[in-house]
Coordinates of C-alpha atoms in Angstrom, one line a residue:
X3 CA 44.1 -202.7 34.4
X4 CA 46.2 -200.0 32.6
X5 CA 49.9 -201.2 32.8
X6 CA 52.9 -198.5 31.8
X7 CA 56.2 -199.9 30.7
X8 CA 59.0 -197.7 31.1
X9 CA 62.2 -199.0 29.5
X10 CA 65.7 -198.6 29.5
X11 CA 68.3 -200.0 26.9
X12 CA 68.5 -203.3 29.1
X13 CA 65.7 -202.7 31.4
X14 CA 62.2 -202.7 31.9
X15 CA 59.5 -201.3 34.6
X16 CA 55.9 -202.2 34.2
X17 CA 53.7 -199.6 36.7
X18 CA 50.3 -200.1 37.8
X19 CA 47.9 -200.9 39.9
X20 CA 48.8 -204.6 40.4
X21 CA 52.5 -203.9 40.0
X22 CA 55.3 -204.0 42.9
X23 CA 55.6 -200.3 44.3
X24 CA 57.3 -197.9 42.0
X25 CA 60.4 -195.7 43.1
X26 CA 61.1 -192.9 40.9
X27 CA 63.9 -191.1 42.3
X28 CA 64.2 -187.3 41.8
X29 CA 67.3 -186.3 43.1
X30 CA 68.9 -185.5 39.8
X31 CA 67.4 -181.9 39.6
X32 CA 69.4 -178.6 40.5
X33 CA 66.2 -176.7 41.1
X34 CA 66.3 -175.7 45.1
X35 CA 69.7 -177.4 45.5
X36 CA 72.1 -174.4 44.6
X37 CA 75.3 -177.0 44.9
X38 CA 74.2 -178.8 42.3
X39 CA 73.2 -175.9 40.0
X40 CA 76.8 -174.4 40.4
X41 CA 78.4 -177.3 39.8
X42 CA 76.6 -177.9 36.6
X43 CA 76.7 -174.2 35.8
X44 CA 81.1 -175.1 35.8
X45 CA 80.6 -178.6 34.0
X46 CA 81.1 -180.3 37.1
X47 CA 78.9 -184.2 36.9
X48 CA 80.3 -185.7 40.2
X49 CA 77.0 -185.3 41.9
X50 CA 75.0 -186.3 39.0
X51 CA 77.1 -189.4 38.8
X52 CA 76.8 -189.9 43.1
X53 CA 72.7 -189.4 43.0
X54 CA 72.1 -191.3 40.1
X55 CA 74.2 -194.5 41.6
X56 CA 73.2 -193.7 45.4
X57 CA 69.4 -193.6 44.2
X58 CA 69.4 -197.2 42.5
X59 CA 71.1 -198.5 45.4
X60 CA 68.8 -197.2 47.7
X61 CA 66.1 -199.0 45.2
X62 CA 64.8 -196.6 43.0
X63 CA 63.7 -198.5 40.2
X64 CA 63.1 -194.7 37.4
X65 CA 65.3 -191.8 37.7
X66 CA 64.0 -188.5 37.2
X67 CA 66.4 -186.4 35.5
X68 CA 65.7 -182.3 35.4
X69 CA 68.2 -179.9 34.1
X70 CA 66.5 -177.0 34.8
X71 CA 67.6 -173.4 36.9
X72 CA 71.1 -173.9 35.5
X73 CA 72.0 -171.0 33.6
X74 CA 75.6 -171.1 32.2
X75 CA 75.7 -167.0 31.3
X76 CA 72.5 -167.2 29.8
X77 CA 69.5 -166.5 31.8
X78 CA 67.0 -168.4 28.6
X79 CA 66.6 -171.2 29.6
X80 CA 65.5 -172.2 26.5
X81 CA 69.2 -172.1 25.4
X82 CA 70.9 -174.0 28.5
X83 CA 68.3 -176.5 29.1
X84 CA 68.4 -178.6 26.4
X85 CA 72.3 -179.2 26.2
X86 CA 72.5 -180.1 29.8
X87 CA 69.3 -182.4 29.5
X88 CA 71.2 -184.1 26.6
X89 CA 74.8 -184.2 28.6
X90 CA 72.9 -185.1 32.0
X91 CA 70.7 -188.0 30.5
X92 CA 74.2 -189.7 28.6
X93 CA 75.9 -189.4 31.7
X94 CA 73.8 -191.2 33.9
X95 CA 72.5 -193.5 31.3
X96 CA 76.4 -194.5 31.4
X97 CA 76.8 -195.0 35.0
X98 CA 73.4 -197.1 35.4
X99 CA 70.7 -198.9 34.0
X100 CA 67.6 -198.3 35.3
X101 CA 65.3 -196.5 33.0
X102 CA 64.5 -192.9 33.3
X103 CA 61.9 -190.0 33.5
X104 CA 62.7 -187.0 31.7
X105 CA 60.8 -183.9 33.5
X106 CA 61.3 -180.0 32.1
X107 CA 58.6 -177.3 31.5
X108 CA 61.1 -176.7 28.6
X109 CA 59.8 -178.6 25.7
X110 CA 63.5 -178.3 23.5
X111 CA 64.5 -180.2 26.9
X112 CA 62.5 -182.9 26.7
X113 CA 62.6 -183.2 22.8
X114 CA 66.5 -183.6 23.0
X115 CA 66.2 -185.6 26.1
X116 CA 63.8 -188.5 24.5
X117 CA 66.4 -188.4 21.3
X118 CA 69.2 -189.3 24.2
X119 CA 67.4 -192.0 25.6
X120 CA 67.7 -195.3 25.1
X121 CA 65.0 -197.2 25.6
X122 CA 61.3 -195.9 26.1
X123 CA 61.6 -193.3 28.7
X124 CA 58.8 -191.4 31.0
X125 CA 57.9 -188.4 30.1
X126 CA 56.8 -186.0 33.1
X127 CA 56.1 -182.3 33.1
X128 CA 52.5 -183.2 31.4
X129 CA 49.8 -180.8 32.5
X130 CA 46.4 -180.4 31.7
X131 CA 46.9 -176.6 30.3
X132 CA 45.9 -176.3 26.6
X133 CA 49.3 -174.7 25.7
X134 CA 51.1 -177.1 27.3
X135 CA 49.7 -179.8 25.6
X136 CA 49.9 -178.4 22.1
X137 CA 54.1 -178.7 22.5
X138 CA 54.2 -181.8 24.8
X139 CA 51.6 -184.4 23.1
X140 CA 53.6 -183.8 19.8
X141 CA 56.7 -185.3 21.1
X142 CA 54.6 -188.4 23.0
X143 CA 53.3 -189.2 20.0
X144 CA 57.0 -188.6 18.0
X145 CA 59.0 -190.7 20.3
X146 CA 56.2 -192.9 21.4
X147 CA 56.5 -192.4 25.4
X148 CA 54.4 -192.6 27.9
X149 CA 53.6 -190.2 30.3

């Protein structure tokens, strides 16, 4: 059987087919949740901080962090998304230590999101369009993630 490990700087998840259930909790992600967005949009990590430690709790074993829809002034979000991805991820990477999923359809995201991680994160976003790939399997290869 085909085993993923997903690590973080002091833990570990193995997923597969003759693993425990795995809970990947997605709460971190201001896209439909305007709160969050505006709060981010004013620098504003209270929420952040609450989801990420109210999803472990709950037993969410990955957290899936998306920094996307938050615009700071500047519609691109080719601009905004990778700072925030980089802020979010060292934020909740401080507060707990489960490891984590990064998930953008901005690939400078997810490039300076795998450089924040610690550990060998998941890498999500992955689809099977041709111009997709070309700028995502790069950086699985680079940083060695699964995805």
């Amino acid at each position: 059987m085909t085993k993923t490990i997903v690590e973080s700087s002091s833990k570990a998840v193995t997923i597969g087919l003759d693993e425990p259930f795995c809970i990947i909790g997605e709460r971190i992600n201001p896209t439909g949740r305007k709160k969050l967005a505006l709060e981010l949009e004013a620098g504003n990590f209270e929420t952040v901080i609450k989801d990420a430690l109210e999803q472990v709790k709950s037993g969410a074993n990955i957290l899936d962090i998306n920094a996307g829809g938050v615009y700071n002034s500047n519609p691109n979000p080719n601009v905004t998304e990778p700072v925030l991805m980089k802020k979010i991820i060292e934020l909740v990477q401080d507060t707990i230590e489960v490891p984590l999923c990064i998930d953008s359809s901005v690939p400078g995201a997810l490039e300076e999101g795998l450089k924040a991680a610690k550990g060998r994160p998941l890498l999500n976003s992955v689809t099977g369009e041709e111009e997709r790939l070309d700028s995502i399997l790069p950086l699985v290869k680079k940083y060695n993630v699964p995805v």
